[in-house]
Coordinates of N, CA and C in Angstrom, one line a residue:
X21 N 105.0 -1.8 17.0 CA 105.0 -2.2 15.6 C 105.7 -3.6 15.5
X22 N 105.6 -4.2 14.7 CA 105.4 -5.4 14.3 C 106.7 -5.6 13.9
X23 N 107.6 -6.8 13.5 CA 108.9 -6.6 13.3 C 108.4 -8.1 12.5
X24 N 108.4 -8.1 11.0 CA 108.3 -9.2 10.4 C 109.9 -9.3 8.9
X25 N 110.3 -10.7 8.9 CA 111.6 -10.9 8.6 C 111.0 -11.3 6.7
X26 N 111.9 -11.1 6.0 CA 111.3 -11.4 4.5 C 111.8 -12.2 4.3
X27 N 111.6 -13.5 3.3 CA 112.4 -14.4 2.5 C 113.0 -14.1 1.6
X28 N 113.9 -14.0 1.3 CA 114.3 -13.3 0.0 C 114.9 -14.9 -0.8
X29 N 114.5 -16.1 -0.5 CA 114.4 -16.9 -1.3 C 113.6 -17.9 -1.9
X30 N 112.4 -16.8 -2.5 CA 111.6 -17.5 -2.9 C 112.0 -17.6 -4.4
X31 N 111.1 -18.5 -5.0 CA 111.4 -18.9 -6.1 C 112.8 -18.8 -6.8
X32 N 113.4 -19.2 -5.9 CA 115.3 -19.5 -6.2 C 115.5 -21.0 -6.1
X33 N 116.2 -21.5 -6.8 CA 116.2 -23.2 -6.9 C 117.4 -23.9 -5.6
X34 N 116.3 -24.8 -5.8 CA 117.3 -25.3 -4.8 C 118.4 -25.8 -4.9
X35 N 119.9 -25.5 -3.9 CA 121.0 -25.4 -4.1 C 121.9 -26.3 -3.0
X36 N 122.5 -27.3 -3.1 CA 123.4 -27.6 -2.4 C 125.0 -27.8 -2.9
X37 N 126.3 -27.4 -2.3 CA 127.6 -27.1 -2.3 C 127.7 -27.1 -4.2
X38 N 126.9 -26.9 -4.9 CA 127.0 -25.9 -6.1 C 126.3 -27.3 -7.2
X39 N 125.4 -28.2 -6.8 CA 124.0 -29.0 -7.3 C 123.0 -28.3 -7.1
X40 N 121.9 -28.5 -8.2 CA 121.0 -27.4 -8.4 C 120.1 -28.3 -8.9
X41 N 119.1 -27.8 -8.3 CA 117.5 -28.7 -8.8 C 117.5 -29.9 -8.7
X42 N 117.2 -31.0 -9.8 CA 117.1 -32.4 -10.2 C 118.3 -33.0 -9.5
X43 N 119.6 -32.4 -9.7 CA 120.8 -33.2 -9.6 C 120.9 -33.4 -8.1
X44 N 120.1 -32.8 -6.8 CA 121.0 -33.2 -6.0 C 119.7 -34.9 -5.7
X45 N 118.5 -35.1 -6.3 CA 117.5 -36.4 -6.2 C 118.7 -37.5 -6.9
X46 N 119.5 -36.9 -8.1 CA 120.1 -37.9 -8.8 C 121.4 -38.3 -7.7
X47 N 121.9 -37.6 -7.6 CA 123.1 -37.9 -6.5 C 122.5 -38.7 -5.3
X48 N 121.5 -38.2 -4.8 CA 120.7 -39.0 -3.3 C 120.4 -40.6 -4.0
X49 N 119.6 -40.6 -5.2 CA 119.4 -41.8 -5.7 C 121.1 -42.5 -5.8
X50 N 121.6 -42.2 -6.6 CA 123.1 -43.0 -7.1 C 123.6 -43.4 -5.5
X51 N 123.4 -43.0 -4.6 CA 124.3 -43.1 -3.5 C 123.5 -44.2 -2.7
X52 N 122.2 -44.2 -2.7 CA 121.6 -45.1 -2.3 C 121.5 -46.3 -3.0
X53 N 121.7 -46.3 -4.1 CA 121.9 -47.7 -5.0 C 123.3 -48.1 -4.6
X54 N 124.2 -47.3 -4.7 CA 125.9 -47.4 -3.9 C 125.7 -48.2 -2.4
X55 N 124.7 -47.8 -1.9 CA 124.9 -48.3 -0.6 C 124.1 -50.1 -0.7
X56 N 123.3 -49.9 -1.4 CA 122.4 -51.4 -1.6 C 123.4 -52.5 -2.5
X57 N 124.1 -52.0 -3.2 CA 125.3 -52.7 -4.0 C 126.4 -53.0 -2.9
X58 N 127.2 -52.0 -2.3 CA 127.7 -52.6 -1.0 C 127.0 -53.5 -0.3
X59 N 126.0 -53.1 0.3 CA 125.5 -54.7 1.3 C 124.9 -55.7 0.4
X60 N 124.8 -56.0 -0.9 CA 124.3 -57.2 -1.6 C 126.3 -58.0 -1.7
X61 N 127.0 -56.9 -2.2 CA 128.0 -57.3 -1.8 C 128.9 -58.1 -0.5
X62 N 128.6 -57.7 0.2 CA 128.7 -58.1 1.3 C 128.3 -59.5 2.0
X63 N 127.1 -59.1 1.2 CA 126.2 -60.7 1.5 C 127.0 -61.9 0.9
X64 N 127.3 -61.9 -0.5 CA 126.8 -62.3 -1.4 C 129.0 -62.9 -0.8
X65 N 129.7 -62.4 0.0 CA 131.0 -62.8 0.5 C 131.9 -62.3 -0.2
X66 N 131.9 -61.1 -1.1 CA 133.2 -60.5 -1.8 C 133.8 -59.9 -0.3
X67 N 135.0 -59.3 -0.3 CA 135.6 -59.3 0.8 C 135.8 -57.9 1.1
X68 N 135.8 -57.5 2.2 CA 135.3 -56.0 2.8 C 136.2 -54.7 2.0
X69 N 137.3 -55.5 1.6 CA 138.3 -54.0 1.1 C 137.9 -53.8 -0.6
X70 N 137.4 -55.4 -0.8 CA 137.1 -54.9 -2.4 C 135.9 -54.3 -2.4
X71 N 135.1 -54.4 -1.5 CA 133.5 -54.0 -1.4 C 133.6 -51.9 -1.6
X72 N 134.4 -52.0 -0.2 CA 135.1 -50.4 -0.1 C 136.1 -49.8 -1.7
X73 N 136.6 -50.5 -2.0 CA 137.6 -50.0 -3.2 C 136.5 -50.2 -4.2
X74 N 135.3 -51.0 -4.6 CA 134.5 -50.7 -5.5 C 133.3 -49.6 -5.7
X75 N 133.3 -49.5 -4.2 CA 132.3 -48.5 -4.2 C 132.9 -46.9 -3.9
X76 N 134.2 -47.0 -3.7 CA 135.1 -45.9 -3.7 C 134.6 -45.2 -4.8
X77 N 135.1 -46.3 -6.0 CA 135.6 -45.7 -7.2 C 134.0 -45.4 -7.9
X78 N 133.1 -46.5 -7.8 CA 131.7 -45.8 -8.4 C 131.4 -44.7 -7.6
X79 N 131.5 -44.6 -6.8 CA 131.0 -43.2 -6.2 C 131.9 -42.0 -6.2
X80 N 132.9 -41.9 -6.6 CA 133.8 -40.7 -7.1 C 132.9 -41.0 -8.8
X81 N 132.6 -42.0 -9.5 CA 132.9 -41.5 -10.7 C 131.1 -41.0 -11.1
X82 N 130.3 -40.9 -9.1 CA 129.3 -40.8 -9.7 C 128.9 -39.7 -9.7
X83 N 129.9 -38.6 -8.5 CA 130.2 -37.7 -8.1 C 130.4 -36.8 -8.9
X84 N 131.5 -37.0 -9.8 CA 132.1 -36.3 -10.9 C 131.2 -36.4 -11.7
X85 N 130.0 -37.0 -12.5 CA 129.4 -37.0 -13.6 C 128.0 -36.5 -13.1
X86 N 127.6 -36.3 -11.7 CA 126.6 -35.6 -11.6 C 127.0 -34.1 -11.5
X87 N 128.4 -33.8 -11.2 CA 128.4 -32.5 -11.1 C 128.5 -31.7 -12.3
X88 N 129.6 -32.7 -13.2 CA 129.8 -32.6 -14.2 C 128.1 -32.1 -15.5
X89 N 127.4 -33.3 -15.0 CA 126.3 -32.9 -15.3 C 125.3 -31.3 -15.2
X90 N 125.3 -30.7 -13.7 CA 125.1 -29.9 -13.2 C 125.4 -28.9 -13.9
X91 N 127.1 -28.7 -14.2 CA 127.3 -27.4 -14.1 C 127.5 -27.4 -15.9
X92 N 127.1 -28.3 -16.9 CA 127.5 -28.3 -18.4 C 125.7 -27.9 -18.6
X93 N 124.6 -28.6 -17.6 CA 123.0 -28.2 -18.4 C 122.1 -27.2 -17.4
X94 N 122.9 -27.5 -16.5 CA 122.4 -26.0 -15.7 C 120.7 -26.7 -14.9
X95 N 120.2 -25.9 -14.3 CA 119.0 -26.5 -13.4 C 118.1 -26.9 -14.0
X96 N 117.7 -26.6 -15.2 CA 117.0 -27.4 -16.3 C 116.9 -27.6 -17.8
X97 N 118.7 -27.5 -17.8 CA 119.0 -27.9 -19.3 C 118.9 -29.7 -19.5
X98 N 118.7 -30.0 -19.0 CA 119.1 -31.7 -18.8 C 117.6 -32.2 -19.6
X99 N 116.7 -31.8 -18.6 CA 115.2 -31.7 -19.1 C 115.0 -31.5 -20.2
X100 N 115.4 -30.0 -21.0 CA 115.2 -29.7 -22.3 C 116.1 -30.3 -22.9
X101 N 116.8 -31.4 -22.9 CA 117.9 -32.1 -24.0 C 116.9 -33.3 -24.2
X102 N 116.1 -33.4 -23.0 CA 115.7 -34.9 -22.8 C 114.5 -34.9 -23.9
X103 N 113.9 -33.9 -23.4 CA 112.5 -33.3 -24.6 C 112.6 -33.2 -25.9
X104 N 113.7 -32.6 -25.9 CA 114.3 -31.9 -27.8 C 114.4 -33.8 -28.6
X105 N 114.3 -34.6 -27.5 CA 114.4 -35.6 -28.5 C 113.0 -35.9 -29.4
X106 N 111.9 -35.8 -28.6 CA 110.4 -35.9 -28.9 C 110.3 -34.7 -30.2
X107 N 110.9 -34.4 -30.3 CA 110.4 -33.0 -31.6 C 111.0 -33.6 -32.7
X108 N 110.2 -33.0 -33.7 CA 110.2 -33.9 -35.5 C 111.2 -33.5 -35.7
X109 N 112.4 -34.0 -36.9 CA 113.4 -33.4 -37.2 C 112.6 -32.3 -38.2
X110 N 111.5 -32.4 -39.1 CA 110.7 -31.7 -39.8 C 109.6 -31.9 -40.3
X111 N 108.4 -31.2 -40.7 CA 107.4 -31.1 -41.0 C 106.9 -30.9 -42.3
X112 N 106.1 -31.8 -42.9 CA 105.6 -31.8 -43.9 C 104.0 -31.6 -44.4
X113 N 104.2 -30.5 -45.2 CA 102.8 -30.2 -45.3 C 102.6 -30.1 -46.8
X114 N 101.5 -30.9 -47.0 CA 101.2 -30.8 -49.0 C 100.2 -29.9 -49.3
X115 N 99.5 -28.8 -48.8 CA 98.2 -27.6 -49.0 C 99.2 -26.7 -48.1
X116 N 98.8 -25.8 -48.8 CA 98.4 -24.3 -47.5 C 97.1 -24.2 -46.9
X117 N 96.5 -25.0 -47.1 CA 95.3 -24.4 -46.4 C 95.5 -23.7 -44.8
X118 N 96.6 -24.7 -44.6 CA 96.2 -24.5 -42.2 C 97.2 -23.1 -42.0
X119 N 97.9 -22.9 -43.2 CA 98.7 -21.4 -42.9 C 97.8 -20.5 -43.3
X120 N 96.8 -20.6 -44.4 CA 95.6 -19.8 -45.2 C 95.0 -19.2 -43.7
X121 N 94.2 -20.2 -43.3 CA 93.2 -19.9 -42.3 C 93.6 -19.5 -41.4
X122 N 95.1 -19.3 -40.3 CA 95.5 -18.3 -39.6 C 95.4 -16.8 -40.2
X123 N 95.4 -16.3 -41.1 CA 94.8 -15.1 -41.7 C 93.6 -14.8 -41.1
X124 N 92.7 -15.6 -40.8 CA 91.4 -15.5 -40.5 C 91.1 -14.8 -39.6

């Protein structure tokens, strides 16, 4: 007989050290713009300790605001804040007719 092993994580979001879904693309992206800002720096002749102390401090404060992000909208609260902007504050209707005809 056959010895087959189960997944038991399917459709569970993806998780790293407590980033969930979207947030760990956002972190990957910010760090890689962190790193492109260092070497334009670099180029560009600011001097190696301020390059490091600048990119210290953006990257702690980018750290903290994506986790921060994370754990205040949850795996896809972020999305539905972003959406809720597109919706009417309210609706105006001058007939009943379009409530009438759901009766139908």
């Amino acid at each position: 007989m056959a010895l087959y092993q189960i997944n038991k994580g399917i459709n569970k979001p993806i998780e790293f050290k407590g980033l969930i879904g979207q947030y760990i693309g956002y972190l990957a992206a910010g760090l890689v713009l962190l790193l492109i800002g260092f070497a334009i720096m670099y180029i560009v002749g600011v001097p190696v300790i301020s390059c490091i102390i600048i990119i210290s401090v953006l990257g702690s404060a980018l750290f903290y605001q994506v986790f921060k992000l994370s754990h205040k909208y949850g795996e896809h609260g972020l999305m539905k804040k972003a959406a809720k902007r597109y919706l009417p504050g309210h609706l105006k209707f001058t007939t009943r007719n379009i409530f009438l005809q759901l009766k139908k």
